[in-house]
mmCIF file of C-alpha atoms in Angstrom:
data_model
loop_
_atom_site.group_PDB
_atom_site.id
_atom_site.type_symbol
_atom_site.label_atom_id
_atom_site.label_comp_id
_atom_site.label_asym_id
_atom_site.label_seq_id
_atom_site.Cartn_x
_atom_site.Cartn_y
_atom_site.Cartn_z
ATOM 1 C CA MET A 15 76.935 -87.754 3.246
ATOM 2 C CA ARG A 16 76.579 -91.327 3.431
ATOM 3 C CA ARG A 17 76.122 -91.299 7.105
ATOM 4 C CA LEU A 18 73.250 -88.965 6.673
ATOM 5 C CA HIS A 19 74.926 -86.164 8.761
ATOM 6 C CA THR A 20 73.962 -83.474 6.143
ATOM 7 C CA LYS A 21 74.868 -80.674 8.487
ATOM 8 C CA THR A 22 78.307 -81.704 8.927
ATOM 9 C CA ALA A 23 78.779 -82.599 5.213
ATOM 10 C CA ARG A 24 77.714 -79.053 4.282
ATOM 11 C CA ALA A 25 80.036 -77.451 6.627
ATOM 12 C CA ALA A 26 82.790 -79.617 5.343
ATOM 13 C CA LEU A 27 82.222 -78.951 1.772
ATOM 14 C CA ALA A 28 82.061 -75.337 2.385
ATOM 15 C CA ARG A 29 85.628 -75.591 4.005
ATOM 16 C CA ALA A 30 86.707 -77.592 0.928
ATOM 17 C CA GLY A 31 85.327 -74.896 -1.482
ATOM 18 C CA ARG A 32 87.226 -71.998 0.277
ATOM 19 C CA ALA A 33 90.394 -74.308 0.339
ATOM 20 C CA ALA A 34 90.033 -75.011 -3.367
ATOM 21 C CA ARG A 35 89.415 -71.304 -4.344
ATOM 22 C CA HIS A 36 92.544 -70.291 -2.281
ATOM 23 C CA ALA A 37 94.739 -72.948 -3.902
ATOM 24 C CA GLY A 38 93.598 -71.857 -7.179
ATOM 25 C CA ILE A 39 92.786 -75.442 -8.438
ATOM 26 C CA PRO A 40 89.725 -75.260 -10.847
ATOM 27 C CA ALA A 41 89.550 -79.147 -11.043
ATOM 28 C CA LEU A 42 89.229 -79.446 -7.261
ATOM 29 C CA ALA A 43 86.595 -76.739 -7.136
ATOM 30 C CA ALA A 44 84.734 -78.394 -9.692
ATOM 31 C CA GLU A 45 84.650 -81.528 -7.597
ATOM 32 C CA VAL A 46 83.476 -79.876 -4.433
ATOM 33 C CA GLU A 47 80.755 -78.138 -6.484
ATOM 34 C CA SER A 48 79.557 -81.737 -7.587
ATOM 35 C CA ALA A 49 79.628 -83.020 -4.352
ATOM 36 C CA SER A 50 77.733 -80.107 -3.041
ATOM 37 C CA LEU A 51 74.896 -80.827 -5.866
ATOM 38 C CA ALA A 52 74.195 -84.015 -4.210
ATOM 39 C CA LEU A 53 72.739 -82.252 -1.214
ATOM 40 C CA LYS A 54 70.355 -80.554 -3.366
ATOM 41 C CA ALA A 55 69.376 -83.491 -5.552
ATOM 42 C CA PRO A 56 66.616 -85.982 -4.944
ATOM 43 C CA ALA A 57 68.097 -88.845 -2.811
ATOM 44 C CA ALA A 58 64.884 -91.040 -2.334
ATOM 45 C CA ARG A 59 61.175 -91.092 -2.538
ATOM 46 C CA LEU A 60 58.627 -91.009 0.224
ATOM 47 C CA ILE A 61 55.566 -93.075 -0.165
ATOM 48 C CA ALA A 62 53.073 -92.340 2.704
ATOM 49 C CA ARG A 63 49.153 -92.423 3.036
ATOM 50 C CA GLY A 64 48.887 -92.972 -0.667
ATOM 51 C CA GLU A 65 51.039 -90.060 -1.714
ATOM 52 C CA GLU A 66 54.672 -89.849 -3.197
ATOM 53 C CA ARG A 67 57.125 -87.239 -3.392
ATOM 54 C CA GLN A 68 60.969 -86.836 -3.771
ATOM 55 C CA LEU A 69 63.267 -86.286 -0.623
ATOM 56 C CA ARG A 70 66.592 -84.579 -0.623
ATOM 57 C CA LEU A 71 69.203 -86.070 1.889
ATOM 58 C CA GLU A 72 68.540 -83.576 4.826
ATOM 59 C CA GLU A 73 64.688 -84.454 4.265
ATOM 60 C CA VAL A 74 65.788 -88.333 4.600
ATOM 61 C CA GLU A 75 67.679 -87.419 7.566
ATOM 62 C CA ALA A 76 64.746 -85.763 9.334
ATOM 63 C CA LEU A 77 62.554 -88.775 8.400
ATOM 64 C CA LEU A 78 64.809 -91.202 10.067
ATOM 65 C CA GLU A 79 64.990 -89.076 13.239
ATOM 66 C CA SER A 80 61.307 -88.409 13.616
ATOM 67 C CA GLY A 81 60.189 -91.480 15.103
ATOM 68 C CA ALA A 82 57.910 -93.044 12.419
ATOM 69 C CA LEU A 83 57.945 -96.443 11.367
ATOM 70 C CA VAL A 84 60.022 -96.548 8.146
ATOM 71 C CA VAL A 85 60.139 -99.415 5.683
ATOM 72 C CA ASP A 86 63.466 -98.495 4.069
ATOM 73 C CA ALA A 87 63.770 -99.921 0.422
ATOM 74 C CA CYS A 88 67.173 -98.341 -0.099
ATOM 75 C CA ARG A 89 68.754 -100.523 2.578
ATOM 76 C CA TYR A 90 66.100 -103.071 2.795
ATOM 77 C CA VAL A 91 65.339 -102.680 6.635
ATOM 78 C CA VAL A 92 62.462 -101.776 8.774
ATOM 79 C CA ARG A 93 63.403 -98.996 11.492
ATOM 80 C CA GLY A 94 61.636 -97.114 14.118
ATOM 81 C CA ALA A 95 62.219 -96.021 17.900
ATOM 82 C CA GLY A 96 65.946 -96.837 17.662
ATOM 83 C CA THR A 97 65.470 -100.235 16.387
ATOM 84 C CA VAL A 98 66.590 -101.686 12.893
ATOM 85 C CA ILE A 99 65.362 -104.935 11.695
ATOM 86 C CA SER A 100 67.078 -106.118 8.453
ATOM 87 C CA LEU A 101 65.212 -107.851 5.741
ATOM 88 C CA ALA A 102 67.990 -107.822 3.200
ATOM 89 C CA SER A 103 68.351 -111.585 2.952
ATOM 90 C CA ARG A 104 64.387 -111.906 3.063
ATOM 91 C CA PRO A 105 63.206 -110.494 -0.188
ATOM 92 C CA VAL A 106 59.752 -112.009 0.337
ATOM 93 C CA LEU A 107 59.279 -110.683 3.989
ATOM 94 C CA PHE A 108 60.565 -107.477 2.663
ATOM 95 C CA ALA A 109 58.032 -107.235 -0.429
ATOM 96 C CA LEU A 110 55.338 -107.871 2.051
ATOM 97 C CA ALA A 111 56.372 -105.434 4.507
ATOM 98 C CA ARG A 112 56.593 -102.586 1.815
ATOM 99 C CA ALA A 113 53.183 -103.298 0.371
ATOM 100 C CA LEU A 114 51.917 -103.138 4.114
ATOM 101 C CA GLY A 115 53.736 -100.045 4.614
ATOM 102 C CA GLU A 116 52.603 -98.521 1.605
ATOM 103 C CA ALA A 117 49.071 -99.055 2.125
ATOM 104 C CA TRP A 118 48.851 -98.011 5.973
ATOM 105 C CA PRO A 119 46.868 -97.180 7.377
ATOM 106 C CA THR A 120 44.310 -99.325 5.332
ATOM 107 C CA ASP A 121 44.869 -102.900 4.618
ATOM 108 C CA VAL A 122 46.168 -104.767 1.754
ATOM 109 C CA THR A 123 44.107 -107.527 0.024
ATOM 110 C CA ARG A 124 45.601 -111.172 -0.115
ATOM 111 C CA GLY A 125 45.507 -110.912 -3.983
ATOM 112 C CA THR A 126 47.712 -107.845 -4.001
ATOM 113 C CA LEU A 127 50.110 -109.416 -1.367
ATOM 114 C CA LEU A 128 50.405 -112.611 -3.490
ATOM 115 C CA ALA A 129 51.261 -110.585 -6.674
ATOM 116 C CA ARG A 130 53.767 -108.142 -4.872
ATOM 117 C CA ALA A 131 55.710 -111.259 -3.134
ATOM 118 C CA PHE A 132 55.439 -114.147 -5.128
ATOM 119 C CA GLY A 133 54.471 -112.865 -8.589
ATOM 120 C CA ALA A 134 51.174 -114.909 -8.589
ATOM 121 C CA LYS A 135 48.541 -113.648 -11.208
ATOM 122 C CA HIS A 136 46.196 -116.336 -10.396
ATOM 123 C CA ALA A 137 46.392 -117.596 -6.864
ATOM 124 C CA ASP A 138 45.330 -121.151 -5.616
ATOM 125 C CA GLU A 139 45.161 -122.674 -2.309
ATOM 126 C CA SER A 140 49.183 -123.476 -2.327
ATOM 127 C CA HIS A 141 49.906 -119.700 -2.829
ATOM 128 C CA ARG A 142 47.298 -118.648 -0.088
ATOM 129 C CA ALA A 143 49.030 -121.323 2.319
ATOM 130 C CA ARG A 144 52.368 -119.942 1.694
ATOM 131 C CA LEU A 145 51.226 -116.396 2.132
ATOM 132 C CA ARG A 146 49.899 -117.390 5.686
ATOM 133 C CA VAL A 147 53.329 -119.098 6.461
ATOM 134 C CA GLU A 148 55.399 -116.039 5.357
ATOM 135 C CA ILE A 149 52.926 -113.489 6.979
ATOM 136 C CA GLY A 150 53.719 -115.406 10.227
ATOM 137 C CA ARG A 151 57.362 -115.049 9.631
ATOM 138 C CA LEU A 152 56.977 -111.536 9.125
ATOM 139 C CA ARG A 153 55.073 -111.138 12.304
ATOM 140 C CA ARG A 154 58.124 -112.610 14.310
ATOM 141 C CA MET A 155 60.501 -110.297 12.504
ATOM 142 C CA LEU A 156 58.659 -107.233 13.099
ATOM 143 C CA ALA A 157 57.468 -107.988 16.576
ATOM 144 C CA PRO A 158 59.751 -105.470 18.341
ATOM 145 C CA LEU A 159 58.181 -102.457 16.064
ATOM 146 C CA ALA A 160 54.599 -103.603 14.906
ATOM 147 C CA SER A 161 52.155 -106.372 14.502
ATOM 148 C CA VAL A 162 50.362 -107.735 11.276
ATOM 149 C CA SER A 163 46.624 -108.017 11.840
ATOM 150 C CA ALA A 164 44.422 -110.069 9.592
ATOM 151 C CA THR A 165 41.216 -108.355 8.153
ATOM 152 C CA LYS A 166 38.521 -109.341 6.048
ATOM 153 C CA GLN A 167 40.124 -108.719 2.664
ATOM 154 C CA GLY A 168 43.883 -109.165 3.927
ATOM 155 C CA PHE A 169 46.248 -107.956 6.075
ATOM 156 C CA ALA A 170 47.200 -104.552 7.829
ATOM 157 C CA LEU A 171 50.236 -103.217 9.622
ATOM 158 C CA LEU A 172 49.769 -101.876 13.091
ATOM 159 C CA PRO A 173 52.800 -100.203 14.742
ATOM 160 C CA HIS A 174 53.206 -100.334 18.285
ATOM 161 C CA ARG A 175 54.448 -96.960 19.164
ATOM 162 C CA ALA A 176 54.807 -94.732 15.980
ATOM 163 C CA SER A 177 52.092 -92.595 14.960
ATOM 164 C CA GLU A 178 53.184 -92.687 11.256
ATOM 165 C CA VAL A 179 54.352 -95.217 8.807
ATOM 166 C CA ALA A 180 56.468 -94.284 5.627
ATOM 167 C CA VAL A 181 58.170 -96.258 2.879
ATOM 168 C CA LEU A 182 61.553 -94.866 1.662
ATOM 169 C CA ALA A 183 62.074 -95.850 -1.686
ATOM 170 C CA ARG A 184 64.823 -95.294 -4.607
ATOM 171 C CA PRO A 185 64.692 -92.318 -6.486
ATOM 172 C CA VAL A 186 64.211 -94.193 -9.745
ATOM 173 C CA GLU A 187 62.704 -97.828 -9.650
ATOM 174 C CA GLU A 188 62.701 -99.368 -13.155
ATOM 175 C CA GLU A 189 64.035 -102.291 -15.040
ATOM 176 C CA HIS A 190 67.681 -100.962 -15.184
ATOM 177 C CA GLY A 191 67.727 -98.800 -12.159
ATOM 178 C CA ALA A 192 70.821 -100.324 -10.480
ATOM 179 C CA VAL A 193 72.729 -99.444 -13.857
ATOM 180 C CA LEU A 194 71.472 -95.961 -13.687
ATOM 181 C CA ALA A 195 72.643 -95.770 -9.818
ATOM 182 C CA PHE A 196 75.839 -96.932 -10.774
ATOM 183 C CA LEU A 197 76.706 -94.238 -13.427
ATOM 184 C CA ALA A 198 75.094 -91.534 -11.462
ATOM 185 C CA ASP A 199 78.561 -89.875 -10.556
ATOM 186 C CA GLY A 200 79.012 -89.358 -14.378
ATOM 187 C CA GLU A 201 82.520 -90.754 -14.603
ATOM 188 C CA SER A 202 83.291 -92.281 -17.893
ATOM 189 C CA TRP A 203 84.198 -95.970 -17.747
ATOM 190 C CA SER A 204 85.416 -98.369 -20.410
ATOM 191 C CA SER A 205 82.434 -100.453 -21.684
ATOM 192 C CA SER A 206 84.707 -103.345 -22.824
ATOM 193 C CA ALA A 207 85.240 -104.445 -19.167
ATOM 194 C CA PRO A 208 82.297 -106.642 -17.754
ATOM 195 C CA GLY A 209 80.132 -105.555 -14.950
ATOM 196 C CA ALA A 210 80.331 -106.964 -11.804
ATOM 197 C CA GLY A 211 78.242 -110.200 -11.657
ATOM 198 C CA THR A 212 76.777 -109.382 -14.956
ATOM 199 C CA ARG A 213 77.580 -110.599 -18.561
ATOM 200 C CA ARG A 214 78.910 -107.895 -20.665
ATOM 201 C CA GLN A 215 76.353 -107.712 -23.629
ATOM 202 C CA PRO A 216 73.318 -107.623 -21.221
ATOM 203 C CA ALA A 217 74.821 -105.015 -19.318
ATOM 204 C CA GLN A 218 75.773 -102.928 -22.206
ATOM 205 C CA ARG A 219 72.320 -103.058 -23.809
ATOM 206 C CA ALA A 220 70.840 -102.003 -20.677
ATOM 207 C CA ALA A 221 72.995 -98.977 -20.200
ATOM 208 C CA GLY A 222 74.051 -98.116 -23.837
ATOM 209 C CA PRO A 223 70.711 -96.628 -25.103
ATOM 210 C CA ARG A 224 70.525 -94.151 -22.243
ATOM 211 C CA PHE A 225 73.566 -92.290 -22.845
ATOM 212 C CA ALA A 226 73.466 -91.982 -26.482
ATOM 213 C CA CYS A 227 74.195 -88.294 -27.401
ATOM 214 C CA GLY A 228 74.480 -87.050 -30.892
ATOM 215 C CA GLY A 229 74.333 -90.512 -32.462
ATOM 216 C CA ARG A 230 77.436 -91.243 -30.241
ATOM 217 C CA LYS A 231 77.283 -93.201 -27.116
ATOM 218 C CA ARG A 232 79.630 -92.054 -24.366
ATOM 219 C CA ALA A 233 81.915 -94.397 -22.541
ATOM 220 C CA ILE A 234 80.365 -96.602 -19.797
ATOM 221 C CA HIS A 235 82.456 -97.404 -16.869
ATOM 222 C CA TRP A 236 82.231 -100.635 -15.301
ATOM 223 C CA PRO A 237 84.331 -102.028 -12.202
ATOM 224 C CA GLY A 238 87.033 -104.386 -12.962
ATOM 225 C CA ALA A 239 86.051 -108.141 -13.042
ATOM 226 C CA GLY A 240 85.697 -109.407 -9.423
ATOM 227 C CA ALA A 241 84.815 -106.181 -8.135
ATOM 228 C CA ALA A 242 81.967 -106.013 -5.461
ATOM 229 C CA LEU A 243 79.227 -103.309 -4.982
ATOM 230 C CA ASP A 244 77.985 -102.139 -1.767
ATOM 231 C CA ASP A 245 74.873 -104.285 -1.571
ATOM 232 C CA PRO A 246 73.027 -105.604 1.364
ATOM 233 C CA ALA A 247 73.191 -109.132 0.072
ATOM 234 C CA ARG A 248 76.777 -109.003 0.178
ATOM 235 C CA GLY A 249 77.197 -107.657 3.630
ATOM 236 C CA GLY A 250 77.271 -103.684 2.977
ATOM 237 C CA ASN A 251 74.984 -100.972 3.516
ATOM 238 C CA HIS A 252 72.956 -100.337 0.396
ATOM 239 C CA ASP A 253 72.385 -96.685 0.022
ATOM 240 C CA ASP A 254 71.934 -96.346 -3.563
ATOM 241 C CA LEU A 255 74.930 -94.089 -3.975
ATOM 242 C CA VAL A 256 76.851 -97.160 -5.583
ATOM 243 C CA THR A 257 80.386 -97.201 -5.082
ATOM 244 C CA PRO A 258 82.551 -100.087 -6.307
ATOM 245 C CA ARG A 259 85.199 -101.713 -4.075
ATOM 246 C CA SER A 260 88.688 -102.627 -5.265
ATOM 247 C CA PRO A 261 89.006 -106.337 -6.192
ATOM 248 C CA ALA A 262 90.768 -108.489 -3.555
ATOM 249 C CA GLY A 263 93.926 -109.722 -4.832
ATOM 250 C CA GLY A 264 93.460 -108.142 -8.373
ATOM 251 C CA LEU A 265 92.944 -110.406 -11.523
ATOM 252 C CA ALA A 266 94.341 -113.937 -12.156
ATOM 253 C CA SER A 267 96.588 -112.520 -14.862
ATOM 254 C CA ASP A 268 98.399 -110.435 -12.330
ATOM 255 C CA ARG A 269 99.529 -113.295 -10.433
ATOM 256 C CA LEU A 270 102.760 -114.892 -11.576
ATOM 257 C CA GLU A 271 103.856 -118.262 -10.419
ATOM 258 C CA PRO A 272 107.334 -118.580 -9.319
ATOM 259 C CA VAL A 273 109.568 -120.658 -11.632
ATOM 260 C CA ARG A 274 112.172 -123.025 -10.150
ATOM 261 C CA LEU A 275 115.424 -123.519 -12.070
ATOM 262 C CA LYS A 276 117.126 -126.799 -12.301
ATOM 263 C CA ALA A 277 120.670 -127.134 -10.734
#
C-alpha cells in the first residue's frame, strides 16, 4: 500500500484473509480486516480549481498516473510526466509552489505569497525583495515541469505539458496533525516514554485531550528515545502512514562497558 499499488495490495489482503480464516486465528483475521479498511479510508485531500475533496488510496494512485502536475504536500515534491522534483529541504519554495498550485489557473497576489511563505503580516521592501529571490529559485527548480510567470497582482504557475494542476494534501492539517497521523494505527503506547525529537510534556498535552474516553485517557504509544520517523527531512519518504524505525544501537543504558580485572 505504501508503494500505491492498490490492486496488488487488495489481492494480497484477500489471500491473507482466506489464509487467516483457514487457520482459524481470530487475531490474524482482525489484523487483515484492519489493513483492508485502510484501502477504503481517506488517504489524502485533493485541492484543484478552488475545490477540495477526500481521496482514497486508489484515487491517489490514479491521480499520480494521470499526467497532471501534482504538488504533493504528503511527500513535499512536485511531480509530473515521470519527473519528480523534491522540495523537502526547501520549505519556503514548497510553500510558494503549493500556493501557486492551489490557485491554478489563476494567479496569487504577492501579499498572499508573502503570508504563506514567510508569515509576513505587513510586507515591506525587504520582504518583496526576498520574494523575488525565492521565486527565481523556484523557477529554476521547476524548470523541467513548469514556469512561474509574473502578473500584475503577483505570480502564476504555467505547466509545460500538463493540462491540469492539483495539490495533494494530508487528510488532516492542523496544529497537532503529525501526532494524529502517528497514532492513526490505534496501537496503545506508553505515554511515559518521550516522543522522537519531542519533549514529553508538550507531546502529551498535544495528544492526551484527543484520546480521552469516559473521563479516562487511553494509553499513548511513543517510539523509544532516539527512534526516527519516516520524514523527508531525514531522508525517508513521508507518506503520512507514519511508522517508527527501530533505534540504532539501542539506549545508552543498554551498552555495558568492559571491566578489566587487575592481575
